[in-house]
Coordinates of C-alpha atoms in Angstrom, one line a residue:
M1 CA 139.8 65.9 49.9
R2 CA 138.3 62.8 48.4
L3 CA 138.1 61.1 51.9
R4 CA 136.4 64.3 53.1
L5 CA 133.8 64.0 50.3
D6 CA 133.3 60.4 51.0
K7 CA 132.5 61.2 54.6
M8 CA 130.1 63.9 53.6
S9 CA 128.3 61.6 51.2
R10 CA 127.7 59.2 54.1
I11 CA 125.7 61.9 56.0
P12 CA 121.9 60.8 56.0
K13 CA 119.5 63.2 54.3
L14 CA 116.5 64.6 56.2
P15 CA 113.2 63.1 55.2
V16 CA 110.7 65.4 53.5
M17 CA 106.8 65.2 53.5
T18 CA 104.4 66.9 51.3
A19 CA 101.7 68.9 53.1
T20 CA 98.6 67.8 51.5
K21 CA 95.2 67.5 53.3
E22 CA 94.9 63.9 52.5
N23 CA 98.3 63.0 54.0
K24 CA 98.6 65.0 57.0
P25 CA 101.1 63.6 59.5
N26 CA 99.9 62.3 62.7
L27 CA 100.8 59.9 65.4
L28 CA 98.9 56.9 64.1
N29 CA 99.7 57.2 60.3
R30 CA 103.5 57.4 59.7
R31 CA 104.6 56.2 56.4
P32 CA 108.3 56.0 55.3
I33 CA 109.4 59.4 54.0
P34 CA 111.5 59.5 50.8
R35 CA 115.2 60.3 51.5
T36 CA 115.4 62.9 48.5
L37 CA 114.5 66.5 49.2
G38 CA 113.9 67.7 45.7
N39 CA 111.0 65.3 44.8
G40 CA 107.7 67.4 44.8
L41 CA 109.1 70.5 46.5
S42 CA 109.5 73.9 45.1
D43 CA 112.5 76.1 45.6
A44 CA 110.8 78.3 48.2
D45 CA 109.9 75.2 50.0
K46 CA 113.3 73.9 50.0
K47 CA 114.5 77.4 51.2
D48 CA 112.1 77.4 54.0
L49 CA 113.0 73.9 55.0
I50 CA 116.6 74.7 55.2
I51 CA 116.2 78.0 56.9
N52 CA 113.1 77.6 59.2
H53 CA 113.1 73.9 59.6
T54 CA 109.2 73.9 59.1
K55 CA 106.9 71.6 57.3
P56 CA 106.2 72.7 53.8
V57 CA 102.7 74.1 53.1
V58 CA 100.7 73.4 50.0
R59 CA 99.4 76.7 48.9
S60 CA 95.9 76.0 47.7
G61 CA 94.2 79.3 48.6
P62 CA 94.8 82.5 50.4
S63 CA 95.6 80.9 53.6
T64 CA 99.0 81.9 54.9
A65 CA 101.5 79.7 56.8
M66 CA 102.9 80.7 60.1
P67 CA 106.7 80.6 60.1
A68 CA 108.4 78.4 62.8
Q69 CA 110.7 80.0 65.3
R70 CA 114.3 79.8 64.2
L71 CA 116.8 78.2 66.5
K72 CA 120.1 79.6 67.3
R73 CA 123.0 77.2 66.6
S74 CA 126.7 77.4 66.7
A75 CA 128.7 77.9 63.5
T76 CA 131.7 75.8 64.3
A77 CA 131.0 73.4 67.1
P78 CA 128.1 71.0 67.6
S79 CA 125.7 71.9 70.3
S80 CA 123.0 70.1 72.1
V81 CA 119.8 71.9 72.5
T82 CA 117.3 71.1 75.1
V83 CA 113.8 72.5 74.6
V84 CA 111.6 72.8 77.8
P85 CA 108.1 73.9 77.1
K86 CA 106.7 76.2 79.8
V87 CA 103.7 78.4 79.1
N88 CA 104.2 78.7 75.4
K89 CA 107.9 79.7 75.9
V90 CA 111.0 77.7 75.0
E91 CA 114.1 78.1 77.0
K92 CA 117.3 77.0 75.3
K93 CA 120.7 76.3 76.9
V94 CA 123.7 76.4 74.4
V95 CA 126.8 74.6 75.2
V96 CA 129.8 76.0 73.4
A97 CA 132.1 73.2 72.2
P98 CA 135.8 73.5 71.9
K99 CA 137.2 74.7 68.7
I100 CA 138.3 72.1 66.2
A101 CA 141.4 72.3 64.2
P102 CA 141.0 72.8 60.4
Y103 CA 143.0 69.7 59.6
D104 CA 141.0 67.3 62.0
Y105 CA 138.4 66.2 59.5
K106 CA 137.4 63.3 61.7
A107 CA 136.6 65.7 64.5
R108 CA 134.8 67.8 62.2
F109 CA 132.9 64.8 60.7
N110 CA 131.9 63.8 64.3
D111 CA 130.8 67.4 65.0
L112 CA 128.7 67.4 61.9
L113 CA 127.2 64.1 62.9
G114 CA 126.4 65.5 66.3
K115 CA 124.7 68.4 64.6
H116 CA 122.8 66.2 62.3
K117 CA 121.5 64.3 65.1
N118 CA 120.5 67.4 67.0
M119 CA 118.8 68.7 63.9
K120 CA 117.0 65.4 63.3
S121 CA 115.7 65.4 66.9
E122 CA 114.7 69.0 66.6
F123 CA 113.0 68.0 63.3
E124 CA 111.0 65.3 65.1
D125 CA 110.0 67.8 67.8
L126 CA 108.9 70.3 65.2
K127 CA 107.1 67.7 63.2
E128 CA 105.1 66.7 66.4
K129 CA 104.3 70.4 67.1
H130 CA 103.3 70.8 63.5
I131 CA 100.8 67.9 63.8
E132 CA 99.5 69.3 67.1
V133 CA 99.1 72.9 65.5
S134 CA 97.5 71.3 62.4
D135 CA 94.9 69.4 64.5
S136 CA 94.2 72.6 66.6
Y137 CA 93.9 74.6 63.3
E138 CA 91.3 72.1 61.8
K139 CA 89.4 72.2 65.1
I140 CA 89.4 75.9 65.1
K141 CA 88.5 76.1 61.4
D142 CA 85.5 73.8 62.0
S143 CA 84.6 75.8 65.1
V144 CA 84.7 79.0 63.2
Q145 CA 82.6 77.4 60.3
S146 CA 79.9 76.1 62.8
T147 CA 80.0 79.5 64.5
V148 CA 79.4 81.2 61.2
N149 CA 76.6 78.8 60.4
E150 CA 75.0 79.5 63.8
R151 CA 75.5 83.2 63.3
D152 CA 73.6 82.9 59.9
R153 CA 70.9 80.9 61.5
L154 CA 70.5 83.2 64.4
K155 CA 70.5 86.1 62.1
E156 CA 67.6 84.5 60.1
N157 CA 65.8 83.7 63.3
L158 CA 66.3 87.2 64.4
L159 CA 64.8 88.5 61.2
K160 CA 61.9 86.3 61.4
T161 CA 61.4 87.2 65.0
L162 CA 61.5 90.9 64.2
T163 CA 59.0 90.3 61.4
E164 CA 56.7 88.4 63.8
L165 CA 57.2 91.0 66.5
R166 CA 56.1 93.7 64.1
E167 CA 53.0 91.6 63.0
K168 CA 52.1 91.0 66.7
S169 CA 52.6 94.6 67.6
T170 CA 50.2 95.6 64.8
E171 CA 47.7 93.0 65.9
F172 CA 48.0 93.9 69.6
D173 CA 47.3 97.5 68.6
K174 CA 44.2 96.4 66.6
L175 CA 43.1 94.3 69.6
T176 CA 43.6 97.1 71.9
V177 CA 41.5 99.4 69.8
D178 CA 38.7 96.5 69.5
L179 CA 38.9 96.1 73.3
N180 CA 38.3 99.7 74.0
I181 CA 35.4 99.7 71.5
Q182 CA 33.9 96.5 73.1
K183 CA 34.2 98.1 76.6
I184 CA 32.3 101.2 75.4
E185 CA 29.6 99.0 73.8
N186 CA 29.5 96.8 76.9
E187 CA 29.0 99.8 79.1
S188 CA 26.2 100.9 76.9
L189 CA 24.5 97.5 76.8
Q190 CA 24.6 97.4 80.7
R191 CA 22.8 100.7 80.8
K192 CA 20.4 99.4 78.2
T193 CA 20.0 96.1 80.3
V194 CA 19.2 98.0 83.5
L195 CA 16.7 100.1 81.6
L196 CA 15.1 97.0 80.0
D197 CA 14.8 95.2 83.5
E198 CA 13.0 98.2 84.8
I199 CA 10.7 98.2 81.9
T200 CA 10.1 94.4 82.2
S201 CA 9.3 94.6 85.9
S202 CA 6.9 97.4 85.2
L203 CA 5.4 95.2 82.4
K204 CA 5.0 92.2 84.6
L205 CA 3.0 94.3 87.0
K206 CA 0.8 95.6 84.3
T207 CA 0.5 92.0 83.0
A208 CA -0.5 90.7 86.3
E209 CA -3.1 93.4 86.6
L210 CA -4.4 92.6 83.1
D211 CA -4.6 89.0 83.9
K212 CA -6.6 89.6 87.1
L213 CA -8.9 92.0 85.3
Q214 CA -9.3 89.4 82.5
S215 CA -10.2 86.7 85.1
D216 CA -12.6 88.9 86.8
Y217 CA -14.2 89.7 83.3
N218 CA -14.3 85.9 82.5
D219 CA -16.0 85.2 85.9
L220 CA -18.5 87.9 85.4
S221 CA -19.1 86.7 81.8
R222 CA -19.7 83.1 83.0
Q223 CA -21.8 84.2 85.9
H224 CA -23.9 86.4 83.5
K225 CA -24.1 83.3 81.0
S226 CA -25.1 81.0 83.8
L227 CA -27.7 83.4 85.2
K228 CA -29.1 83.7 81.7
E229 CA -29.2 79.9 81.4
E230 CA -30.7 79.5 84.9
T231 CA -33.3 82.1 84.0
E232 CA -34.1 80.2 80.8
A233 CA -34.0 76.8 82.7
L234 CA -36.3 78.2 85.4
R235 CA -38.7 79.3 82.8
V236 CA -38.5 75.7 81.2
L237 CA -38.7 74.1 84.6
T238 CA -41.7 76.1 85.5
D239 CA -43.5 74.9 82.4
H240 CA -42.3 71.4 83.0
L241 CA -43.4 71.5 86.6
R242 CA -46.8 72.5 85.6
K243 CA -46.9 69.4 83.3
I244 CA -45.4 67.2 86.0
S245 CA -48.0 68.2 88.5
I246 CA -50.7 67.3 86.2
E247 CA -48.9 63.9 85.4
F248 CA -48.3 63.3 89.2
E249 CA -51.9 63.6 89.9
K250 CA -52.5 61.0 87.2
L251 CA -49.7 58.8 88.7
Q252 CA -51.1 59.1 92.2
L253 CA -54.3 57.6 90.9
D254 CA -52.3 54.9 89.0
Y255 CA -50.2 54.3 92.1
K256 CA -53.1 53.6 94.3
E257 CA -54.5 51.2 91.7
A258 CA -50.9 49.5 91.4
Q259 CA -50.7 49.1 95.1
Q260 CA -54.0 47.2 95.2
T261 CA -52.7 45.1 92.3
I262 CA -49.3 44.4 94.0
A263 CA -51.1 43.5 97.3
Q264 CA -53.1 41.0 95.3
Y265 CA -50.0 39.7 93.5
K266 CA -48.1 39.4 96.9
S267 CA -50.9 37.4 98.5
E268 CA -51.0 35.2 95.3
A269 CA -47.1 34.9 95.3
D270 CA -47.1 33.9 99.0
I271 CA -49.8 31.3 98.2
L272 CA -47.7 30.1 95.3
R273 CA -44.4 30.0 97.3
N274 CA -46.1 28.1 99.9
I275 CA -47.5 25.6 97.5
L276 CA -44.1 25.4 95.9
D277 CA -42.4 24.8 99.2
A278 CA -45.2 22.2 100.0
M279 CA -44.6 20.5 96.7
H280 CA -40.8 20.4 97.1
K281 CA -41.2 19.1 100.6
E282 CA -43.8 16.5 99.4
Q283 CA -41.4 15.7 96.6
R284 CA -38.5 15.0 99.0
E285 CA -40.8 13.1 101.3
L286 CA -42.0 11.0 98.3
R287 CA -38.5 10.5 97.0
N288 CA -37.2 9.4 100.4
T289 CA -40.3 7.2 100.9
I290 CA -39.5 5.5 97.7
Q291 CA -36.1 5.0 98.8
D292 CA -37.3 3.7 102.2
L293 CA -39.5 1.3 100.4
K294 CA -36.5 0.1 98.4
G295 CA -34.5 -0.2 101.5
N296 CA -31.8 1.9 103.2
I297 CA -29.2 -0.4 101.9
R298 CA -29.5 -0.7 98.1
V299 CA -27.3 -3.0 96.0
Y300 CA -26.6 -2.6 92.3
C301 CA -24.3 -4.9 90.0
R302 CA -22.3 -3.6 87.3
I303 CA -20.7 -5.9 84.7
R304 CA -17.4 -4.7 83.3
P305 CA -16.9 -5.0 79.5
P306 CA -13.6 -6.6 78.4
L307 CA -10.8 -4.3 77.1
E308 CA -9.5 -4.7 73.6
S309 CA -6.4 -6.4 75.0
E310 CA -8.7 -8.9 76.8
L311 CA -11.0 -10.0 74.0
G312 CA -9.0 -13.3 73.5
K313 CA -9.7 -14.4 77.1
P314 CA -12.3 -17.1 77.8
L315 CA -15.6 -16.1 79.4
F316 CA -18.0 -17.8 81.6
N317 CA -21.8 -17.5 80.9
L318 CA -23.5 -14.5 82.4
N319 CA -27.1 -14.1 81.6
V320 CA -29.1 -10.9 82.5
L321 CA -32.6 -12.3 83.3
D322 CA -34.3 -9.0 83.8
A323 CA -33.4 -5.5 85.1
C324 CA -32.7 -6.8 88.6
S325 CA -31.6 -10.4 88.2
I326 CA -28.6 -12.2 86.6
E327 CA -27.5 -15.8 86.2
V328 CA -24.0 -17.1 86.1
E329 CA -22.7 -20.5 85.1
K330 CA -19.3 -22.1 84.3
I331 CA -19.1 -25.0 81.9
E332 CA -17.0 -27.6 83.3
L333 CA -14.3 -29.4 81.1
L334 CA -15.3 -32.7 79.7
N335 CA -12.4 -34.5 81.4
S336 CA -13.1 -33.1 84.8
A337 CA -14.6 -35.1 87.6
R338 CA -17.8 -32.8 87.7
K339 CA -19.5 -32.6 84.2
G340 CA -22.4 -30.5 83.4
K341 CA -23.4 -27.0 84.4
S342 CA -23.3 -25.2 87.7
Q343 CA -25.9 -22.2 87.6
H344 CA -26.2 -19.4 90.2
A345 CA -28.9 -16.7 90.1
F346 CA -28.7 -13.5 92.0
S347 CA -31.2 -10.6 92.3
F348 CA -30.4 -7.0 93.2
D349 CA -32.0 -3.5 93.0
G350 CA -30.5 -3.0 89.5
I351 CA -28.1 -4.5 87.0
F352 CA -25.9 -2.4 84.7
T353 CA -24.8 -4.4 81.6
P354 CA -21.5 -4.0 79.8
H355 CA -23.1 -1.6 77.5
S356 CA -24.3 0.8 80.4
S357 CA -22.4 4.2 80.3
Q358 CA -21.3 6.2 83.3
E359 CA -24.3 8.6 82.9
D360 CA -26.7 5.5 83.2
V361 CA -24.9 4.4 86.4
F362 CA -25.2 7.9 87.9
A363 CA -28.9 8.2 86.9
E364 CA -29.7 5.5 89.4
V365 CA -27.3 6.9 92.0
S366 CA -28.3 10.5 91.7
T367 CA -31.4 10.1 94.0
M368 CA -29.0 9.2 96.9
V369 CA -27.0 12.4 96.3
Q370 CA -30.2 14.3 96.3
S371 CA -31.0 12.7 99.7
A372 CA -27.7 14.2 100.9
L373 CA -28.9 17.6 99.8
D374 CA -32.2 17.0 101.7
G375 CA -30.2 16.5 104.9
Y376 CA -29.7 12.7 105.1
N377 CA -26.4 10.9 105.6
V378 CA -25.5 8.9 102.5
C379 CA -22.8 6.3 101.8
I380 CA -22.0 5.0 98.3
F381 CA -19.3 2.3 98.0
A382 CA -18.0 0.1 95.2
Y383 CA -17.0 -3.5 96.0
G384 CA -15.5 -6.2 93.9
Q385 CA -12.5 -8.1 92.7
T386 CA -9.2 -6.5 91.6
G387 CA -9.6 -5.2 88.1
S388 CA -13.4 -5.3 88.1
G389 CA -13.8 -1.6 87.5
K390 CA -14.5 -0.2 91.0
T391 CA -12.1 2.9 90.7
Y392 CA -13.4 3.6 87.1
T393 CA -17.0 3.5 88.4
M394 CA -16.3 5.8 91.3
E395 CA -13.7 8.2 89.8
G396 CA -14.1 7.8 86.1
G397 CA -11.5 8.5 83.4
C398 CA -10.5 11.5 81.2
G399 CA -13.1 13.7 79.8
T400 CA -16.6 14.7 81.2
E401 CA -18.3 11.7 79.5
Q402 CA -16.1 9.3 81.5
Y403 CA -16.7 11.0 84.8
G404 CA -17.5 8.7 87.6
I405 CA -19.8 8.9 90.5
I406 CA -17.7 11.1 92.6
P407 CA -17.1 14.1 90.2
R408 CA -20.7 13.8 88.8
A409 CA -22.1 13.9 92.3
F410 CA -20.2 17.1 93.0
N411 CA -21.5 18.7 89.8
M412 CA -25.0 17.8 90.8
I413 CA -24.5 19.3 94.3
F414 CA -23.4 22.7 92.9
T415 CA -26.2 22.6 90.3
C416 CA -28.8 22.1 93.0
M417 CA -27.2 24.7 95.3
D418 CA -28.2 27.4 92.9
E419 CA -31.8 26.4 93.2
L420 CA -31.7 25.9 96.9
K421 CA -30.1 29.4 97.2
R422 CA -33.0 30.9 95.3
M423 CA -35.4 29.2 97.8
G424 CA -33.5 30.9 100.8
W425 CA -31.0 28.2 101.7
D426 CA -27.4 29.2 102.5
I427 CA -25.1 26.2 101.7
T428 CA -21.5 25.5 102.4
V429 CA -19.6 22.4 101.2
K430 CA -16.4 20.9 102.5
A431 CA -14.4 18.0 101.2
S432 CA -11.8 15.6 102.6
F433 CA -10.0 12.6 101.3
L434 CA -8.5 9.7 103.2
E435 CA -7.4 6.2 102.6
I436 CA -7.0 3.0 104.8
Y437 CA -3.7 1.3 103.9
N438 CA -2.6 -1.8 105.9
E439 CA -5.1 -0.8 108.7
V440 CA -3.5 2.8 108.9
I441 CA -5.5 5.9 108.1
Y442 CA -3.8 8.5 105.8
D443 CA -4.9 12.0 104.8
L444 CA -4.7 12.2 101.0
L445 CA -4.7 16.0 101.0
N446 CA -1.5 16.0 103.1
S447 CA 1.4 15.0 100.9
S448 CA 4.1 14.9 103.7
K449 CA 5.4 11.5 104.7
D450 CA 5.2 12.3 108.5
Q451 CA 1.5 12.7 109.2
E452 CA -0.3 13.0 112.6
N453 CA -2.1 9.9 113.9
H454 CA -5.7 9.8 112.6
E455 CA -8.1 8.0 114.8
I456 CA -11.8 7.3 114.4
K457 CA -13.9 8.9 117.1
M458 CA -17.5 9.2 118.0
V459 CA -19.2 12.5 117.5
N460 CA -21.2 12.1 120.7
S461 CA -21.9 9.3 123.0
K462 CA -25.7 9.0 122.2
G463 CA -25.5 8.7 118.4
S464 CA -23.5 6.5 116.0
D465 CA -21.9 9.2 113.9
V466 CA -18.1 9.1 113.7
Y467 CA -15.4 11.3 112.4
V468 CA -11.6 11.0 111.8
S469 CA -9.2 13.2 113.9
N470 CA -6.6 15.5 112.4
L471 CA -8.1 15.2 108.9
K472 CA -7.7 18.2 106.6
E473 CA -11.0 19.7 105.2
E474 CA -11.1 22.1 102.3
N475 CA -13.8 24.5 101.6
V476 CA -15.1 24.0 98.0
K477 CA -16.8 26.7 96.1
N478 CA -17.2 25.0 92.6
S479 CA -16.9 21.8 90.9
H480 CA -13.3 22.8 89.5
D481 CA -11.9 23.1 93.0
F482 CA -13.2 19.6 93.9
I483 CA -11.8 18.0 90.7
R484 CA -8.4 19.7 91.6
L485 CA -8.6 18.2 95.1
M486 CA -9.5 14.8 93.8
I487 CA -6.6 14.6 91.3
F488 CA -4.3 15.7 94.1
A489 CA -5.8 12.8 96.3
Q490 CA -5.4 10.3 93.5
R491 CA -1.7 11.0 93.2
N492 CA -1.2 10.3 96.8
R493 CA -3.1 7.0 96.8
Q494 CA -1.3 3.7 97.2
T495 CA -1.5 1.7 93.8
A496 CA 0.5 -1.2 92.5
A497 CA 0.5 -3.7 89.6
T498 CA -1.1 -7.1 90.3
L499 CA -1.8 -10.1 88.0
N500 CA -5.3 -8.8 87.2
N501 CA -4.7 -5.1 87.0
E502 CA -1.6 -3.0 86.0
R503 CA -2.7 -0.3 88.4
S504 CA -4.7 -1.7 91.2
S505 CA -5.9 0.2 94.2
R506 CA -4.1 -1.2 97.3
S507 CA -6.1 0.8 99.8
H508 CA -9.6 1.8 100.7
S509 CA -10.2 5.3 99.5
V510 CA -12.8 7.5 101.0
A511 CA -14.1 10.9 99.8
Q512 CA -16.2 12.7 102.4
I513 CA -18.3 15.6 101.4
K514 CA -19.9 17.6 104.3
I515 CA -23.0 19.7 103.4
S516 CA -24.2 22.5 105.9
A517 CA -27.3 24.4 105.0
T518 CA -29.2 27.2 106.8
H519 CA -32.5 28.8 106.2
E520 CA -32.8 32.2 108.0
K521 CA -36.3 32.8 107.3
R522 CA -37.6 29.3 108.5
K523 CA -34.9 29.2 111.2
E524 CA -33.9 25.7 110.0
K525 CA -30.5 24.1 109.5
Y526 CA -29.1 20.7 108.8
T527 CA -25.8 19.0 108.2
S528 CA -25.4 15.9 106.1
N529 CA -22.5 13.7 105.1
L530 CA -22.0 12.1 101.8
N531 CA -19.3 9.3 101.9
L532 CA -18.0 7.8 98.6
V533 CA -16.0 4.9 99.1
D534 CA -13.7 3.0 96.7
L535 CA -12.8 -0.4 98.3
A536 CA -9.5 -2.1 97.6
G537 CA -9.8 -5.1 95.3
S538 CA -10.3 -8.4 96.7
E539 CA -7.8 -10.9 95.5
S540 CA -6.8 -14.5 96.2
G541 CA -3.6 -15.0 98.3
K542 CA -2.5 -17.7 95.9
T543 CA -2.3 -15.3 92.9
S544 CA -1.1 -12.1 94.7
Q545 CA 2.4 -10.8 94.4
R546 CA 2.0 -8.4 97.5
M547 CA 1.1 -10.8 100.3
D548 CA 1.1 -8.2 103.2
E549 CA -1.3 -5.8 101.3
T550 CA -3.4 -8.6 100.3
K551 CA -3.8 -10.0 103.9
H552 CA -4.8 -6.7 105.2
I553 CA -7.3 -6.0 102.4
N554 CA -8.9 -9.5 102.6
R555 CA -9.0 -9.2 106.4
S556 CA -10.9 -5.9 106.3
L557 CA -13.3 -7.1 103.7
S558 CA -13.7 -10.3 105.7
E559 CA -14.6 -8.1 108.7
L560 CA -17.1 -6.2 106.5
S561 CA -18.7 -9.6 105.6
K562 CA -18.9 -10.4 109.4
V563 CA -20.6 -7.0 110.1
I564 CA -23.1 -7.7 107.3
L565 CA -23.8 -11.2 108.6
S566 CA -24.4 -9.9 112.1
L567 CA -26.8 -7.2 110.7
Q568 CA -28.6 -9.9 108.7
T569 CA -29.1 -12.2 111.6
N570 CA -29.9 -9.2 114.1
Q571 CA -27.3 -10.0 116.6
S572 CA -26.9 -7.9 119.7
H573 CA -23.2 -7.2 119.2
I574 CA -21.9 -5.9 115.8
P575 CA -18.1 -6.2 115.4
Y576 CA -17.7 -2.7 113.8
R577 CA -14.4 -2.0 115.6
N578 CA -12.5 -5.1 114.4
S579 CA -11.2 -3.0 111.4
K580 CA -10.8 0.6 110.5
L581 CA -13.0 0.1 107.4
T582 CA -16.1 -1.3 109.3
H583 CA -15.6 1.3 112.1
L584 CA -15.6 4.1 109.5
L585 CA -18.8 2.6 107.8
M586 CA -20.6 2.0 111.0
P587 CA -23.0 5.0 110.6
S588 CA -23.6 3.8 107.0
L589 CA -24.2 0.1 107.7
G590 CA -26.2 0.2 110.9
G591 CA -26.8 3.9 111.8
N592 CA -28.8 6.9 110.6
S593 CA -27.7 6.7 106.9
K594 CA -28.7 5.7 103.4
T595 CA -26.3 3.3 101.9
L596 CA -25.8 2.2 98.2
M597 CA -23.5 -0.6 97.1
L598 CA -22.2 -1.2 93.8
V599 CA -20.7 -4.7 93.2
N600 CA -18.5 -4.8 90.3
V601 CA -17.8 -8.1 88.4
N602 CA -16.1 -9.2 85.2
Q603 CA -16.9 -12.2 82.9
F604 CA -13.5 -13.8 82.6
D605 CA -13.4 -17.5 83.2
E606 CA -10.3 -17.2 85.5
C607 CA -12.2 -14.9 87.8
F608 CA -15.3 -17.0 88.2
S609 CA -14.7 -17.9 91.8
E610 CA -14.0 -14.3 92.9
T611 CA -17.0 -13.1 91.0
L612 CA -19.2 -15.6 92.7
N613 CA -18.0 -14.6 96.2
S614 CA -18.7 -10.9 95.3
L615 CA -22.2 -11.7 94.2
R616 CA -22.9 -13.7 97.3
F617 CA -21.5 -11.0 99.5
A618 CA -23.7 -8.5 97.7
T619 CA -26.7 -10.7 98.2
K620 CA -26.0 -10.6 102.0
V621 CA -25.8 -6.8 102.0
N622 CA -29.1 -6.6 100.0
N623 CA -30.8 -8.8 102.6
C624 CA -29.8 -6.6 105.5
R625 CA -32.6 -4.4 107.2
V626 CA -31.3 -1.5 109.1
V627 CA -33.1 1.3 110.9
K628 CA -34.9 3.9 108.8
A629 CA -32.7 7.0 108.2
K630 CA -33.8 10.3 109.7
K631 CA -33.2 13.8 108.4
N632 CA -30.6 15.8 110.3
I633 CA -32.7 19.1 110.4
T634 CA -32.9 21.2 113.5
M635 CA -34.3 24.6 114.4
F636 CA -32.4 27.4 115.8
D637 CA -32.9 30.9 117.3
S638 CA -31.6 34.0 115.7

C-alpha cells in the first residue's frame, strides 16, 4: 500500500493558469505555470477544471463562460483519443484496453501514466482552443463595440438629417409660395411693360410732331425777327444812302481834284526817279573813274602787331612816312662785316599800321566790293610771309568786330541788295570755296576724300574769263548761310604748324562769289564775280619743316612773280598756265577785272629778308598797268 502511494505521489500535477485579462495565454507569451492547483482558485474553479477540463474564468461582471465539451474516457483502462477537427465537429475513436488485474499495481500505474499523458495532451489542445476562442471573443467584442458606436453615430446623423429635412421642406414650401407670387407679379409686370411700350411709342410720335412744330415756330420767329430787322435796316440804309449820295457828290469833286494832284505827283516822282537813277549812275561812274585813276591793280600794305607771346622778340625799324609810304631798315651788328644801316623805302596805295582795325581795312576795300555790285569783276587777295596775318585779314577771328574782309564783304552785299531791290533789281548770289594744295584743286564744300577732277577752263574762246569744272556752288540767301559755308570750308582746308605759325595755311584758298542781277523794267542784266583769295604763306626752304608743301607754295608764288614781271614789261606772252594759281587769277591780273592786293608783313628781325621780298613783290604788282575793266552789263528781250 505504501509502495502504491509512493507511485501515486510521483504523478505530475496539471499546471493551472489564472484567467485574468492582463495574463491571457497566447502562443508568444508562455510563462511557467505553478504546479499547485489550489493557489488562486476557488472551489468552483477547481471543480470545473476537474470535470470539464476548461480554463478557469475570472468572473468580473455579468459575462458567462461557455462550458467546454466533455470527453468520454474509460473508467478502467487508458485510452488514446485522437481529435480530428472537421467543420466544428470532433470525431473521437475510443480504443478499449484490456482489463488489468487488481493486484497488478505496476500495470495500473502505467495505465494511469498513459491516462495522464492523454489528459495532458488534451489539456494542451484545449488550452490552444481556449486561446483562439479568447482572441475571437475579443475581436467580436471590439467589433460589437465599434458597431454600437457606429450605430449611435448613424442614429445621431439620422436625427440631424431628419431635422434638416424638415427645415428644408419648410423652406421649400416657402420658396414655392414665393415663386408662385413672383410668377404672378412677373406676368402682371409684363402686361404693364407692353402697355408702357405702346404708350412710349405714341409719346415718341407726339414728341416728334411737337419738335417739328417747335422748329417751324422757331423758324417763323426768326424769319419774323429778321424781316423786322431788315425793315429797320432798310429804313436806316435809306437814310444813310441819302447821306452817302450827298457825300459821294462831294467826293467826286474831291476825286477829280486828287487825280489832278496825283498826276502832278507822278510826273514829279518820275522826274525825281530819273534824277535818282542818274545820280546813282553818275555816282557809280565817278566811283569807278576814281578807281580807274588809282589803277585797276591797287596795293595796300598791312603791318601785323606782335602778339603778347611775341613781345620779347627783336624788331627791325619800320617807319611809316605818310599814308602811302613806309621805310624799313635793319641795324647790322657791330662785329659784322657790313656796318651801318640799310634803308628801303616803298610806296603803295595805302598803309595800315599795327593799330588799324579790321573795320579800317574794310573801309578801303569796300569800294571794290561795291564795284562787284555795279557789275565789275573784282579780285582781292592777301600776300605775305607765313604768320604775317593774311588769313586773319581775309577771314578774321571770333566775333563781329574781328570779322575779316570775306564775311564783311558778304554783309555789305546783302545790305546793298535791299536797296537795289527797291530800285527794281532782282539779285541772286552764289558762293563756292576751293583750295590749291600741291598744284591740285580741291572743292572745300565737298568733304569726301574721293573728289572729281577739277580743271580750269575758259568761259569762251574770245574772252579771258575762266571757271573751275565740277565745283559745287551754293545759293546764298543771307549772311548767316554764307558764314556757315565759310566755317565748313575752313574745316576742310589744309593747315599745319610751322616755325613761324602754329596754324599756317598750306594751300591757296579762294572764295568765289557770283552776283547775278536783272532789271525787268530797263531790260538790263549783269553777272559779276568777286574772288577773295588767301594765298599760302611764303617761307624759306631752309626753315621749313614740310619741304614738299613749301616747294609747291614757293613755286606757285614764283610763277605769280613771273606773271607780274611779264605784265610790267608788257611782254607778248604771259605765262599764266605755268601754275594753277596764276591760271585762276588770269582774269584778275590781265583781264577784265579790278584787283586789290594786300601785302601783309611783320616787324620781327628774323623775318626781315622775307618781309623785304614781300614788299618788293608788292611794288612790282603796284607798277603793273592792265586794261581798263569793263562793266558786264547786257540788254535782253522779254
